[in-house]
PDB file of C-alpha atoms in Angstrom:
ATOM      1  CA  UNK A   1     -23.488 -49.628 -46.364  1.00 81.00           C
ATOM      2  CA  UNK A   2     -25.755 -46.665 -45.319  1.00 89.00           C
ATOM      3  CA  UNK A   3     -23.944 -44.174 -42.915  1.00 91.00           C
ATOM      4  CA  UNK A   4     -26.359 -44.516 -40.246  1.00 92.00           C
ATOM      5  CA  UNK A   5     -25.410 -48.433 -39.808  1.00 91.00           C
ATOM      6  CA  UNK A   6     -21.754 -47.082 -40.143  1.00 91.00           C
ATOM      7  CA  UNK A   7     -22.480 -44.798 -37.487  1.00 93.00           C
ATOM      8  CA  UNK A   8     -23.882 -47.460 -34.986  1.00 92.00           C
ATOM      9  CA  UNK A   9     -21.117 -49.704 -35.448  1.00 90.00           C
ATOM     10  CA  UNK A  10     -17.899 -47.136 -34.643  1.00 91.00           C
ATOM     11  CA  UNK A  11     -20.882 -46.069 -31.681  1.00 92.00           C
ATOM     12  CA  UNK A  12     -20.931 -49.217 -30.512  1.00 90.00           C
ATOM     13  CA  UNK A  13     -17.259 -49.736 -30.495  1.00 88.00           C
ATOM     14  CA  UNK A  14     -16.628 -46.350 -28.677  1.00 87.00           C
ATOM     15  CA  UNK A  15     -19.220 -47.536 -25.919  1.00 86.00           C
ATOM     16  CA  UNK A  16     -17.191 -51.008 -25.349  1.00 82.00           C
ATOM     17  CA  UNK A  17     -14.098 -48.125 -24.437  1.00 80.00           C
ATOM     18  CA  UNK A  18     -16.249 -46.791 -22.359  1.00 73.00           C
ATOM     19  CA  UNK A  19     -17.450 -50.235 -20.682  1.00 68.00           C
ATOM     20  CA  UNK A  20     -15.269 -52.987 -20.050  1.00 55.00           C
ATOM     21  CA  UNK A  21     -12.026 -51.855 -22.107  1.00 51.00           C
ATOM     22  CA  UNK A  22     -10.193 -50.108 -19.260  1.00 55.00           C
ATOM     23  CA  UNK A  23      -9.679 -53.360 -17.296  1.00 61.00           C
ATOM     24  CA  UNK A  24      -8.095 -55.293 -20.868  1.00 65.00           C
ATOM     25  CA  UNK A  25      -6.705 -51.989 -22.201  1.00 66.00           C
ATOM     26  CA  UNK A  26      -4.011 -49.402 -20.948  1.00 75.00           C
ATOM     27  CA  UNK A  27      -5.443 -45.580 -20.543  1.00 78.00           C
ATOM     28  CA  UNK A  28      -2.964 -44.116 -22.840  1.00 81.00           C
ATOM     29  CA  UNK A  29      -4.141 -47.081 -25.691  1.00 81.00           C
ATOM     30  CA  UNK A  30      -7.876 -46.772 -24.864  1.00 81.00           C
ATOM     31  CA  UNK A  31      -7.684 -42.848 -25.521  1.00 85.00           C
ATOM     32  CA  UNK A  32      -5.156 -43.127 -29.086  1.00 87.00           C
ATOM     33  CA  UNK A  33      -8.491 -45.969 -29.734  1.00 88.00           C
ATOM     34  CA  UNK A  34     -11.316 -43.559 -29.105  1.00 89.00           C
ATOM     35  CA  UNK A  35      -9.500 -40.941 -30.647  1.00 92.00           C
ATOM     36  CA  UNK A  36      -9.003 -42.888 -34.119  1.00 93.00           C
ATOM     37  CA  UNK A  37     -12.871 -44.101 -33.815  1.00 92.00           C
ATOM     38  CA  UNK A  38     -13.807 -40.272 -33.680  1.00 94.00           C
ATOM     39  CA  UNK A  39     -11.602 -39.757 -36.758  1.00 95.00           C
ATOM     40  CA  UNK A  40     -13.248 -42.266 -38.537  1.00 94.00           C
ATOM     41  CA  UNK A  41     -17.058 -41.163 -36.865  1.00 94.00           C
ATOM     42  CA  UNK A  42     -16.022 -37.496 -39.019  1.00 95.00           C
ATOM     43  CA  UNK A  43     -15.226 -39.525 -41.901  1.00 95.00           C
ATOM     44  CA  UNK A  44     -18.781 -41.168 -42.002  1.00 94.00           C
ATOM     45  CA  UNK A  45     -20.282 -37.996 -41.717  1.00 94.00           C
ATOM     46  CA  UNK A  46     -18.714 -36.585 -44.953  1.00 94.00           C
ATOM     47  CA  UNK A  47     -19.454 -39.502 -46.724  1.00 93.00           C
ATOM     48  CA  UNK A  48     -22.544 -40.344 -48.920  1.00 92.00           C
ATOM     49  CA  UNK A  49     -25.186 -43.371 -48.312  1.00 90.00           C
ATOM     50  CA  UNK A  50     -23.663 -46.384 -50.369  1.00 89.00           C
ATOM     51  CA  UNK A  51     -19.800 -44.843 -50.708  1.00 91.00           C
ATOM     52  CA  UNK A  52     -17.657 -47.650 -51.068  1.00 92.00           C
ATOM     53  CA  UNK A  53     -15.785 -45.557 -48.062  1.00 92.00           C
ATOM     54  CA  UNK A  54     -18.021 -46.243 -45.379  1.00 92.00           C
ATOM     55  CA  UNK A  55     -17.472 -50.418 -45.730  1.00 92.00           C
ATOM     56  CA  UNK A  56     -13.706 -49.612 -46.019  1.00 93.00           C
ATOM     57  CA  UNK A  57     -14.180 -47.564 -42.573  1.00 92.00           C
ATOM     58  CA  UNK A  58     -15.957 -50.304 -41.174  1.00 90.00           C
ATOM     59  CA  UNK A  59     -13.343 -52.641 -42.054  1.00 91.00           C
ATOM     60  CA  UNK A  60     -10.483 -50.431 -40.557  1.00 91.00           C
ATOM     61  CA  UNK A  61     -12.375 -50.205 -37.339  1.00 88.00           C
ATOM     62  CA  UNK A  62     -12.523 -54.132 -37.132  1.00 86.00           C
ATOM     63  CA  UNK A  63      -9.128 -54.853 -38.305  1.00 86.00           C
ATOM     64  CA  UNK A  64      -8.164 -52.833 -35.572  1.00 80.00           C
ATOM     65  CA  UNK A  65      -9.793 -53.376 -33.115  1.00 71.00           C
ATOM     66  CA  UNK A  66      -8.020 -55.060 -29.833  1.00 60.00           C
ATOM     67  CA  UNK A  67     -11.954 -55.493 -27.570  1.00 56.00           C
ATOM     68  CA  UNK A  68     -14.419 -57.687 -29.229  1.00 54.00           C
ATOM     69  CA  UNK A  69     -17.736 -55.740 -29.496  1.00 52.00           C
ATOM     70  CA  UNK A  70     -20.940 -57.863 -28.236  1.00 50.00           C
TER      71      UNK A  70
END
């Protein structure tokens, strides 16, 4: 995975916080979930195009995540 694809895809899960979690999600859990997405965003950034890191990032943020992203 390149980072810029990684980067979309935590961007697109921090805009579905932004969107329609707050009616499925409590505050306190929708801010612990955009913090950990930012954690993982820095992450990306230190990585290199095609580090095995950036698919196991990718698959943290899905395992994890409680909103379906469309």
């Amino acid at each position: 995975m390149h980072k810029n694809e990684a980067l979309k895809e935590i961007d697109a899960h921090l805009s579905s916080l932004s969107s329609a979690s707050h009616s499925k999600l409590a505050m306190l859990e929708v801010k612990q979930r955009r913090r950990q997405l930012h954690f993982w965003r820095a992450d990306v950034l230190a990585a290199r195009d095609g580090d095995p890191v950036l698919d196991e990032i990718i698959r943290e943020v899905y395992a994890s995540d409680p909103i379906p992203v469309s």
